[in-house]
Amino acid sequence: MNPPSSYHSKPDRAAWLTGPGHDCHPTPWPHDRAWRVVLLGAPGVGKGTQAELLSHELGACHLSTGDVFRNARGCDETALSPAMADAIHAMHRGSLVPDRTVIDLIRERHACLSCRGGFLLDGFPRTVAQADSLQAILQDDGVTLDAVIDYVLPVDQLVDRTSGRRVCAKCKAVFHLTSLPPKIPGICDRCSGPLTQRTDDHPEPVRVRMEAYEQSTAPLTEFYNKLGLLLLIPASGSPQEVFQSTMAKLSTFAPARPG
């Protein structure tokens, strides 16, 4: 399925990024259905790339909680909702944002979840309590999930993928020693700045982070597996190969229904 030339791969997400009181202005594109999907996957698995490809193909909006938090950091605190202000204060303290606060943020944006264009929800839920609340929010709005896509990769491959990442100290461009190497080793192609490895990209911190992720998400994947919504996608191979595998399995996994 190829979107017409008037369709943009990054729809307007004003209501998602800023919360209640803001309207989106999506580019019209008639679909045969609206897809509503949750995306899971460990850091470094390539979930962000897949979200962009899926958004372009399905017409569904990529709703990332990370984007919500990044957008809020640049806003006047007096303009933030109580839930967002609580979230920002928690992050400033270096604390995890409490489940209740994250759930309130999503509830504020419930109109985005019932949008006729569908959604790809990224970064929420992270716990079973959040997943329960999401089910309740969707039920209140009369919509249901089609699938929960979990991109999986063995820990050793995740470590190799993440530890090979290099970032330009000047322009922050990202390279990879094997999949996207710079033309000159250690030098940025864009600005000739030095390439560095972030501390948390060293193998041991990566391995600890990945193992913690697997332990924390095990109850969540079990929750969705019991609901018959979990779809495991191996994340090895090129981004396009993973995308084609996702589309092939998604088209046969979720029942057809109108948008």
Short mmCIF file of N, CA, C and O in Angstrom, two decimals, residues 74-207:
data_model
loop_
_atom_site.label_atom_id
_atom_site.label_comp_id
_atom_site.label_asym_id
_atom_site.label_seq_id
_atom_site.Cartn_x
_atom_site.Cartn_y
_atom_site.Cartn_z
N GLY A 74 10.33 22.02 27.13
CA GLY A 74 10.53 23.36 26.58
C GLY A 74 9.36 24.29 26.81
O GLY A 74 9.35 25.41 26.30
N CYS A 75 8.36 23.86 27.59
CA CYS A 75 7.15 24.66 27.79
C CYS A 75 7.20 25.40 29.13
O CYS A 75 7.87 24.98 30.07
N ASP A 76 6.45 26.49 29.20
CA ASP A 76 6.26 27.22 30.44
C ASP A 76 5.49 26.33 31.41
O ASP A 76 4.41 25.83 31.09
N GLU A 77 6.03 26.12 32.61
CA GLU A 77 5.40 25.20 33.56
C GLU A 77 3.98 25.62 33.92
O GLU A 77 3.15 24.78 34.26
N THR A 78 3.70 26.92 33.87
CA THR A 78 2.35 27.37 34.21
C THR A 78 1.33 26.93 33.17
O THR A 78 0.12 26.93 33.44
N ALA A 79 1.82 26.53 31.97
CA ALA A 79 0.90 26.09 30.92
C ALA A 79 0.71 24.58 30.93
O ALA A 79 -0.08 24.06 30.14
N LEU A 80 1.42 23.88 31.82
CA LEU A 80 1.34 22.43 31.86
C LEU A 80 0.14 21.98 32.69
O LEU A 80 -0.24 22.64 33.66
N SER A 81 -0.42 20.83 32.33
CA SER A 81 -1.48 20.23 33.14
C SER A 81 -0.86 19.75 34.45
O SER A 81 0.36 19.54 34.53
N PRO A 82 -1.69 19.55 35.50
CA PRO A 82 -1.13 19.04 36.77
C PRO A 82 -0.37 17.73 36.59
O PRO A 82 0.68 17.54 37.20
N ALA A 83 -0.89 16.83 35.76
CA ALA A 83 -0.22 15.55 35.55
C ALA A 83 1.14 15.75 34.89
O ALA A 83 2.14 15.13 35.29
N MET A 84 1.21 16.62 33.88
CA MET A 84 2.48 16.85 33.19
C MET A 84 3.47 17.55 34.12
O MET A 84 4.67 17.23 34.12
N ALA A 85 3.00 18.51 34.92
CA ALA A 85 3.88 19.18 35.86
C ALA A 85 4.46 18.17 36.86
O ALA A 85 5.66 18.22 37.18
N ASP A 86 3.64 17.25 37.34
CA ASP A 86 4.12 16.21 38.26
C ASP A 86 5.17 15.33 37.58
O ASP A 86 6.17 14.95 38.20
N ALA A 87 4.94 15.00 36.32
CA ALA A 87 5.89 14.16 35.58
C ALA A 87 7.23 14.87 35.40
O ALA A 87 8.29 14.27 35.61
N ILE A 88 7.20 16.13 35.04
CA ILE A 88 8.44 16.89 34.85
C ILE A 88 9.20 17.02 36.16
O ILE A 88 10.43 16.87 36.21
N HIS A 89 8.50 17.27 37.27
CA HIS A 89 9.17 17.38 38.57
C HIS A 89 9.83 16.05 38.95
O HIS A 89 10.94 16.04 39.49
N ALA A 90 9.15 14.94 38.67
CA ALA A 90 9.73 13.63 38.96
C ALA A 90 11.01 13.41 38.16
O ALA A 90 12.02 12.93 38.69
N MET A 91 10.98 13.76 36.88
CA MET A 91 12.17 13.58 36.03
C MET A 91 13.30 14.49 36.47
O MET A 91 14.47 14.10 36.44
N HIS A 92 12.99 15.71 36.90
CA HIS A 92 14.03 16.62 37.39
C HIS A 92 14.70 16.06 38.65
O HIS A 92 15.89 16.30 38.89
N ARG A 93 13.92 15.32 39.46
CA ARG A 93 14.49 14.70 40.66
C ARG A 93 15.26 13.42 40.34
O ARG A 93 15.88 12.83 41.22
N GLY A 94 15.18 12.97 39.09
CA GLY A 94 15.82 11.72 38.71
C GLY A 94 15.01 10.51 39.10
O GLY A 94 15.54 9.39 39.16
N SER A 95 13.71 10.72 39.38
CA SER A 95 12.83 9.63 39.80
C SER A 95 12.03 9.11 38.61
O SER A 95 11.84 9.81 37.61
N LEU A 96 11.54 7.89 38.74
CA LEU A 96 10.61 7.36 37.75
C LEU A 96 9.27 8.09 37.88
O LEU A 96 8.84 8.40 38.99
N VAL A 97 8.64 8.35 36.75
CA VAL A 97 7.32 8.97 36.79
C VAL A 97 6.33 7.92 37.28
O VAL A 97 6.26 6.82 36.72
N PRO A 98 5.57 8.19 38.35
CA PRO A 98 4.65 7.19 38.91
C PRO A 98 3.61 6.74 37.89
O PRO A 98 3.20 7.51 37.01
N ASP A 99 3.18 5.48 38.04
CA ASP A 99 2.15 4.93 37.15
C ASP A 99 0.93 5.84 37.07
O ASP A 99 0.43 6.12 35.98
N ARG A 100 0.47 6.31 38.23
CA ARG A 100 -0.75 7.11 38.26
C ARG A 100 -0.61 8.37 37.42
O ARG A 100 -1.53 8.77 36.71
N THR A 101 0.58 9.00 37.47
CA THR A 101 0.82 10.21 36.71
C THR A 101 0.83 9.93 35.21
O THR A 101 0.22 10.66 34.41
N VAL A 102 1.52 8.84 34.81
CA VAL A 102 1.56 8.49 33.39
C VAL A 102 0.16 8.16 32.87
O VAL A 102 -0.23 8.58 31.78
N ILE A 103 -0.60 7.43 33.66
CA ILE A 103 -1.97 7.07 33.27
C ILE A 103 -2.82 8.33 33.10
O ILE A 103 -3.60 8.44 32.15
N ASP A 104 -2.65 9.30 34.01
CA ASP A 104 -3.40 10.56 33.89
C ASP A 104 -3.02 11.30 32.62
O ASP A 104 -3.88 11.91 31.96
N LEU A 105 -1.74 11.26 32.24
CA LEU A 105 -1.31 11.91 30.99
C LEU A 105 -1.98 11.26 29.78
O LEU A 105 -2.39 11.96 28.84
N ILE A 106 -2.06 9.95 29.78
CA ILE A 106 -2.69 9.25 28.67
C ILE A 106 -4.20 9.52 28.66
O ILE A 106 -4.79 9.75 27.59
N ARG A 107 -4.79 9.54 29.83
CA ARG A 107 -6.23 9.81 29.91
C ARG A 107 -6.56 11.20 29.37
O ARG A 107 -7.60 11.41 28.74
N GLU A 108 -5.66 12.17 29.64
CA GLU A 108 -5.85 13.51 29.08
C GLU A 108 -5.89 13.48 27.56
O GLU A 108 -6.53 14.33 26.94
N ARG A 109 -5.19 12.52 26.98
CA ARG A 109 -5.05 12.45 25.53
C ARG A 109 -5.91 11.33 24.92
O ARG A 109 -5.60 10.83 23.83
N HIS A 110 -6.96 10.95 25.61
CA HIS A 110 -7.76 9.81 25.16
C HIS A 110 -8.36 10.03 23.77
O HIS A 110 -8.60 9.07 23.03
N ALA A 111 -8.57 11.30 23.38
CA ALA A 111 -9.12 11.56 22.05
C ALA A 111 -8.17 11.09 20.96
O ALA A 111 -8.61 10.69 19.87
N CYS A 112 -6.87 11.10 21.23
CA CYS A 112 -5.89 10.62 20.25
C CYS A 112 -6.03 9.12 20.04
O CYS A 112 -5.73 8.60 18.96
N LEU A 113 -6.46 8.41 21.09
CA LEU A 113 -6.58 6.96 21.01
C LEU A 113 -7.85 6.53 20.27
O LEU A 113 -7.93 5.40 19.79
N SER A 114 -8.83 7.41 20.21
CA SER A 114 -10.06 7.09 19.48
C SER A 114 -10.12 7.79 18.13
O SER A 114 -11.15 7.74 17.44
N CYS A 115 -9.02 8.44 17.74
CA CYS A 115 -8.96 9.12 16.43
C CYS A 115 -9.23 8.11 15.31
O CYS A 115 -8.76 6.97 15.36
N ARG A 116 -9.97 8.52 14.29
CA ARG A 116 -10.33 7.60 13.21
C ARG A 116 -9.13 7.17 12.38
O ARG A 116 -9.21 6.22 11.60
N GLY A 117 -7.97 7.85 12.56
CA GLY A 117 -6.77 7.46 11.83
C GLY A 117 -6.01 6.32 12.47
O GLY A 117 -5.11 5.75 11.85
N GLY A 118 -6.36 5.97 13.72
CA GLY A 118 -5.64 4.91 14.42
C GLY A 118 -4.38 5.42 15.09
O GLY A 118 -4.04 6.61 15.03
N PHE A 119 -3.65 4.51 15.75
CA PHE A 119 -2.45 4.92 16.46
C PHE A 119 -1.45 3.78 16.57
O PHE A 119 -1.80 2.60 16.47
N LEU A 120 -0.19 4.18 16.77
CA LEU A 120 0.90 3.29 17.14
C LEU A 120 1.43 3.82 18.47
O LEU A 120 2.11 4.84 18.50
N LEU A 121 1.09 3.17 19.56
CA LEU A 121 1.40 3.67 20.89
C LEU A 121 2.76 3.14 21.33
O LEU A 121 2.97 1.93 21.42
N ASP A 122 3.68 4.06 21.63
CA ASP A 122 5.08 3.74 21.88
C ASP A 122 5.51 4.33 23.22
O ASP A 122 5.47 5.55 23.39
N GLY A 123 5.91 3.48 24.16
CA GLY A 123 6.35 3.96 25.47
C GLY A 123 5.31 3.79 26.56
O GLY A 123 5.59 4.01 27.73
N PHE A 124 4.12 3.41 26.18
CA PHE A 124 3.03 3.13 27.11
C PHE A 124 2.17 2.04 26.51
O PHE A 124 1.89 2.08 25.30
N PRO A 125 1.81 1.04 27.31
CA PRO A 125 2.10 0.85 28.73
C PRO A 125 3.47 0.21 28.96
O PRO A 125 4.00 -0.46 28.09
N ARG A 126 3.96 0.42 30.18
CA ARG A 126 5.22 -0.21 30.60
C ARG A 126 5.02 -1.20 31.74
O ARG A 126 5.94 -1.93 32.08
N THR A 127 3.85 -1.15 32.36
CA THR A 127 3.55 -2.05 33.47
C THR A 127 2.16 -2.64 33.26
O THR A 127 1.36 -2.12 32.45
N VAL A 128 1.85 -3.70 34.00
CA VAL A 128 0.53 -4.31 33.90
C VAL A 128 -0.54 -3.33 34.38
O VAL A 128 -1.64 -3.27 33.82
N ALA A 129 -0.24 -2.54 35.42
CA ALA A 129 -1.20 -1.55 35.90
C ALA A 129 -1.53 -0.55 34.80
O ALA A 129 -2.69 -0.17 34.61
N GLN A 130 -0.52 -0.12 34.06
CA GLN A 130 -0.75 0.80 32.95
C GLN A 130 -1.54 0.12 31.84
O GLN A 130 -2.42 0.74 31.22
N ALA A 131 -1.26 -1.15 31.59
CA ALA A 131 -1.98 -1.88 30.54
C ALA A 131 -3.45 -2.03 30.91
O ALA A 131 -4.34 -1.89 30.04
N ASP A 132 -3.73 -2.31 32.17
CA ASP A 132 -5.12 -2.39 32.63
C ASP A 132 -5.84 -1.06 32.42
O ASP A 132 -6.99 -1.03 31.96
N SER A 133 -5.16 0.03 32.76
CA SER A 133 -5.77 1.35 32.60
C SER A 133 -5.99 1.69 31.13
O SER A 133 -7.01 2.29 30.77
N LEU A 134 -5.05 1.29 30.27
CA LEU A 134 -5.23 1.53 28.84
C LEU A 134 -6.46 0.80 28.33
O LEU A 134 -7.25 1.36 27.55
N GLN A 135 -6.63 -0.45 28.74
CA GLN A 135 -7.82 -1.20 28.32
C GLN A 135 -9.10 -0.48 28.74
O GLN A 135 -10.08 -0.42 27.97
N ALA A 136 -9.11 0.08 29.95
CA ALA A 136 -10.29 0.78 30.45
C ALA A 136 -10.54 2.07 29.66
O ALA A 136 -11.69 2.39 29.32
N ILE A 137 -9.46 2.81 29.34
CA ILE A 137 -9.60 4.05 28.58
C ILE A 137 -10.16 3.76 27.19
O ILE A 137 -11.08 4.44 26.70
N LEU A 138 -9.62 2.72 26.54
CA LEU A 138 -10.10 2.36 25.21
C LEU A 138 -11.55 1.89 25.25
O LEU A 138 -12.35 2.24 24.38
N GLN A 139 -11.88 1.12 26.27
CA GLN A 139 -13.26 0.62 26.39
C GLN A 139 -14.23 1.78 26.56
O GLN A 139 -15.32 1.79 25.98
N ASP A 140 -13.84 2.77 27.36
CA ASP A 140 -14.71 3.94 27.57
C ASP A 140 -14.97 4.68 26.26
O ASP A 140 -16.04 5.28 26.07
N ASP A 141 -13.98 4.65 25.36
CA ASP A 141 -14.12 5.35 24.08
C ASP A 141 -14.64 4.45 22.96
O ASP A 141 -14.74 4.86 21.81
N GLY A 142 -14.94 3.19 23.31
CA GLY A 142 -15.52 2.27 22.33
C GLY A 142 -14.57 1.78 21.27
O GLY A 142 -14.99 1.45 20.15
N VAL A 143 -13.28 1.71 21.59
CA VAL A 143 -12.30 1.20 20.63
C VAL A 143 -11.52 0.05 21.27
O VAL A 143 -11.50 -0.10 22.50
N THR A 144 -10.88 -0.75 20.45
CA THR A 144 -10.11 -1.89 20.94
C THR A 144 -8.75 -1.95 20.24
O THR A 144 -8.58 -1.43 19.13
N LEU A 145 -7.80 -2.61 20.90
CA LEU A 145 -6.49 -2.83 20.30
C LEU A 145 -6.58 -3.91 19.23
O LEU A 145 -7.31 -4.89 19.37
N ASP A 146 -5.80 -3.74 18.16
CA ASP A 146 -5.67 -4.78 17.15
C ASP A 146 -4.56 -5.75 17.50
O ASP A 146 -4.68 -6.95 17.27
N ALA A 147 -3.45 -5.21 18.01
CA ALA A 147 -2.29 -6.07 18.28
C ALA A 147 -1.31 -5.33 19.18
O ALA A 147 -1.32 -4.10 19.27
N VAL A 148 -0.45 -6.11 19.82
CA VAL A 148 0.69 -5.59 20.57
C VAL A 148 1.92 -6.22 19.93
O VAL A 148 2.13 -7.43 20.03
N ILE A 149 2.71 -5.41 19.26
CA ILE A 149 3.88 -5.91 18.55
C ILE A 149 5.11 -5.79 19.45
O ILE A 149 5.45 -4.69 19.91
N ASP A 150 5.75 -6.90 19.71
CA ASP A 150 6.94 -6.92 20.54
C ASP A 150 8.13 -7.29 19.67
O ASP A 150 8.23 -8.42 19.17
N TYR A 151 9.03 -6.31 19.44
CA TYR A 151 10.24 -6.55 18.64
C TYR A 151 11.30 -7.18 19.54
O TYR A 151 11.67 -6.61 20.57
N VAL A 152 11.75 -8.37 19.17
CA VAL A 152 12.64 -9.14 20.04
C VAL A 152 13.97 -9.41 19.34
O VAL A 152 14.04 -9.60 18.12
N LEU A 153 15.02 -9.41 20.16
CA LEU A 153 16.37 -9.67 19.67
C LEU A 153 17.16 -10.25 20.84
O LEU A 153 17.02 -9.76 21.97
N PRO A 154 17.96 -11.31 20.62
CA PRO A 154 18.77 -11.85 21.72
C PRO A 154 19.64 -10.78 22.36
O PRO A 154 20.09 -9.84 21.68
N VAL A 155 19.87 -10.91 23.66
CA VAL A 155 20.63 -9.90 24.39
C VAL A 155 21.99 -9.65 23.76
O VAL A 155 22.43 -8.50 23.64
N ASP A 156 22.68 -10.72 23.34
CA ASP A 156 24.02 -10.55 22.76
C ASP A 156 23.96 -9.67 21.51
O ASP A 156 24.84 -8.83 21.29
N GLN A 157 22.93 -9.85 20.69
CA GLN A 157 22.80 -9.02 19.49
C GLN A 157 22.45 -7.58 19.84
O GLN A 157 22.92 -6.64 19.19
N LEU A 158 21.62 -7.41 20.87
CA LEU A 158 21.30 -6.06 21.32
C LEU A 158 22.54 -5.34 21.84
O LEU A 158 22.75 -4.15 21.57
N VAL A 159 23.37 -6.07 22.57
CA VAL A 159 24.62 -5.49 23.10
C VAL A 159 25.52 -5.07 21.94
O VAL A 159 26.06 -3.96 21.93
N ASP A 160 25.68 -5.95 20.96
CA ASP A 160 26.53 -5.62 19.80
C ASP A 160 25.99 -4.41 19.05
O ASP A 160 26.74 -3.52 18.65
N ARG A 161 24.67 -4.38 18.88
CA ARG A 161 24.05 -3.29 18.12
C ARG A 161 24.22 -1.95 18.84
O ARG A 161 24.56 -0.93 18.22
N THR A 162 24.00 -1.95 20.15
CA THR A 162 24.06 -0.70 20.90
C THR A 162 25.48 -0.26 21.19
O THR A 162 25.81 0.93 21.10
N SER A 163 26.37 -1.21 21.50
CA SER A 163 27.73 -0.83 21.85
C SER A 163 28.53 -0.36 20.63
O SER A 163 29.58 0.27 20.78
N GLY A 164 28.02 -0.63 19.43
CA GLY A 164 28.69 -0.14 18.22
C GLY A 164 28.29 1.27 17.84
O GLY A 164 28.83 1.85 16.89
N ARG A 165 27.38 1.87 18.61
CA ARG A 165 26.90 3.22 18.29
C ARG A 165 27.95 4.26 18.65
O ARG A 165 28.60 4.20 19.68
N ARG A 166 28.11 5.26 17.78
CA ARG A 166 29.01 6.38 18.03
C ARG A 166 28.26 7.68 17.73
O ARG A 166 27.50 7.76 16.77
N VAL A 167 28.51 8.70 18.56
CA VAL A 167 27.79 9.97 18.44
C VAL A 167 28.79 11.10 18.27
O VAL A 167 29.82 11.15 18.96
N CYS A 168 28.48 12.01 17.34
CA CYS A 168 29.36 13.17 17.11
C CYS A 168 29.28 14.11 18.31
O CYS A 168 28.19 14.50 18.75
N ALA A 169 30.44 14.51 18.82
CA ALA A 169 30.48 15.40 19.98
C ALA A 169 29.99 16.80 19.64
O ALA A 169 29.57 17.55 20.53
N LYS A 170 29.99 17.15 18.35
CA LYS A 170 29.57 18.50 17.94
C LYS A 170 28.11 18.55 17.50
O LYS A 170 27.30 19.26 18.09
N CYS A 171 27.76 17.81 16.45
CA CYS A 171 26.41 17.93 15.88
C CYS A 171 25.45 16.83 16.32
O CYS A 171 24.28 16.83 15.95
N LYS A 172 25.95 15.87 17.12
CA LYS A 172 25.14 14.78 17.68
C LYS A 172 24.64 13.78 16.64
O LYS A 172 23.74 13.00 16.92
N ALA A 173 25.21 13.80 15.44
CA ALA A 173 24.86 12.78 14.43
C ALA A 173 25.26 11.40 14.96
O ALA A 173 26.26 11.26 15.68
N VAL A 174 24.47 10.39 14.60
CA VAL A 174 24.69 9.04 15.12
C VAL A 174 25.20 8.13 14.01
O VAL A 174 24.65 8.11 12.91
N PHE A 175 26.23 7.36 14.32
CA PHE A 175 26.80 6.38 13.40
C PHE A 175 26.86 5.03 14.09
O PHE A 175 26.62 4.91 15.29
N HIS A 176 27.20 4.01 13.32
CA HIS A 176 27.39 2.67 13.89
C HIS A 176 28.58 2.03 13.21
O HIS A 176 28.75 2.13 11.99
N LEU A 177 29.41 1.37 14.00
CA LEU A 177 30.67 0.84 13.49
C LEU A 177 30.48 -0.16 12.35
O LEU A 177 31.34 -0.27 11.48
N THR A 178 29.36 -0.89 12.36
CA THR A 178 29.15 -1.89 11.31
C THR A 178 28.02 -1.53 10.35
O THR A 178 28.17 -1.65 9.14
N SER A 179 26.88 -1.07 10.86
CA SER A 179 25.74 -0.83 9.99
C SER A 179 25.73 0.55 9.36
O SER A 179 25.13 0.75 8.30
N LEU A 180 26.38 1.53 9.99
CA LEU A 180 26.43 2.88 9.44
C LEU A 180 27.76 3.54 9.81
O LEU A 180 27.83 4.51 10.54
N PRO A 181 28.88 3.00 9.29
CA PRO A 181 30.19 3.51 9.68
C PRO A 181 30.47 4.87 9.03
O PRO A 181 29.99 5.16 7.92
N PRO A 182 31.24 5.73 9.69
CA PRO A 182 31.65 6.99 9.07
C PRO A 182 32.66 6.72 7.95
O PRO A 182 33.31 5.68 7.93
N LYS A 183 32.78 7.66 7.03
CA LYS A 183 33.73 7.50 5.93
C LYS A 183 35.16 7.45 6.43
O LYS A 183 36.00 6.71 5.92
N ILE A 184 35.44 8.27 7.45
CA ILE A 184 36.76 8.27 8.09
C ILE A 184 36.57 7.82 9.53
O ILE A 184 35.78 8.42 10.27
N PRO A 185 37.22 6.73 9.96
CA PRO A 185 37.02 6.23 11.32
C PRO A 185 37.20 7.32 12.38
O PRO A 185 38.19 8.06 12.38
N GLY A 186 36.21 7.44 13.26
CA GLY A 186 36.31 8.38 14.36
C GLY A 186 35.95 9.81 14.03
O GLY A 186 35.99 10.68 14.91
N ILE A 187 35.59 10.07 12.76
CA ILE A 187 35.30 11.44 12.33
C ILE A 187 33.89 11.52 11.75
O ILE A 187 33.50 10.69 10.91
N CYS A 188 33.14 12.53 12.16
CA CYS A 188 31.77 12.72 11.68
C CYS A 188 31.74 13.11 10.21
O CYS A 188 32.50 14.00 9.78
N ASP A 189 30.88 12.46 9.43
CA ASP A 189 30.74 12.79 8.01
C ASP A 189 30.17 14.19 7.80
O ASP A 189 30.44 14.83 6.78
N ARG A 190 29.36 14.65 8.74
CA ARG A 190 28.63 15.92 8.53
C ARG A 190 29.46 17.15 8.89
O ARG A 190 29.47 18.14 8.15
N CYS A 191 30.14 17.09 10.05
CA CYS A 191 30.81 18.32 10.51
C CYS A 191 32.29 18.11 10.85
O CYS A 191 32.94 19.04 11.33
N SER A 192 32.79 16.89 10.65
CA SER A 192 34.19 16.54 10.93
C SER A 192 34.52 16.56 12.42
O SER A 192 35.70 16.58 12.80
N GLY A 193 33.48 16.54 13.25
CA GLY A 193 33.71 16.48 14.69
C GLY A 193 34.12 15.08 15.13
O GLY A 193 33.95 14.10 14.38
N PRO A 194 34.66 14.94 16.34
CA PRO A 194 35.08 13.62 16.83
C PRO A 194 33.86 12.77 17.23
O PRO A 194 32.90 13.28 17.80
N LEU A 195 33.94 11.48 16.92
CA LEU A 195 32.89 10.55 17.33
C LEU A 195 33.25 9.92 18.66
O LEU A 195 34.39 9.52 18.88
N THR A 196 32.27 9.85 19.54
CA THR A 196 32.50 9.31 20.87
C THR A 196 31.48 8.21 21.18
O THR A 196 30.43 8.12 20.54
N GLN A 197 31.81 7.38 22.15
CA GLN A 197 30.89 6.36 22.63
C GLN A 197 30.33 6.80 23.97
O GLN A 197 31.07 7.12 24.89
N ARG A 198 29.01 6.86 24.06
CA ARG A 198 28.38 7.26 25.31
C ARG A 198 28.67 6.21 26.39
O ARG A 198 28.76 5.01 26.10
N THR A 199 28.77 6.68 27.62
CA THR A 199 29.10 5.78 28.73
C THR A 199 28.12 4.62 28.83
O THR A 199 28.52 3.47 29.05
N ASP A 200 26.82 4.92 28.65
CA ASP A 200 25.83 3.86 28.80
C ASP A 200 25.70 2.98 27.57
O ASP A 200 24.86 2.08 27.51
N ASP A 201 26.55 3.22 26.54
CA ASP A 201 26.59 2.35 25.37
C ASP A 201 27.71 1.31 25.44
O ASP A 201 27.88 0.50 24.53
N HIS A 202 28.50 1.34 26.51
CA HIS A 202 29.53 0.31 26.68
C HIS A 202 28.84 -1.04 26.96
O HIS A 202 27.72 -1.07 27.51
N PRO A 203 29.46 -2.15 26.59
CA PRO A 203 28.78 -3.45 26.65
C PRO A 203 28.17 -3.81 27.99
O PRO A 203 27.03 -4.27 28.05
N GLU A 204 28.88 -3.62 29.08
CA GLU A 204 28.35 -4.05 30.38
C GLU A 204 27.10 -3.27 30.80
O GLU A 204 26.10 -3.87 31.20
N PRO A 205 27.13 -1.92 30.74
CA PRO A 205 25.89 -1.19 31.07
C PRO A 205 24.73 -1.57 30.15
O PRO A 205 23.58 -1.63 30.60
N VAL A 206 25.04 -1.82 28.87
CA VAL A 206 23.98 -2.21 27.94
C VAL A 206 23.37 -3.54 28.36
O VAL A 206 22.15 -3.71 28.40
N ARG A 207 24.22 -4.50 28.71
CA ARG A 207 23.74 -5.83 29.10
C ARG A 207 22.87 -5.74 30.35
O ARG A 207 21.80 -6.35 30.43
#
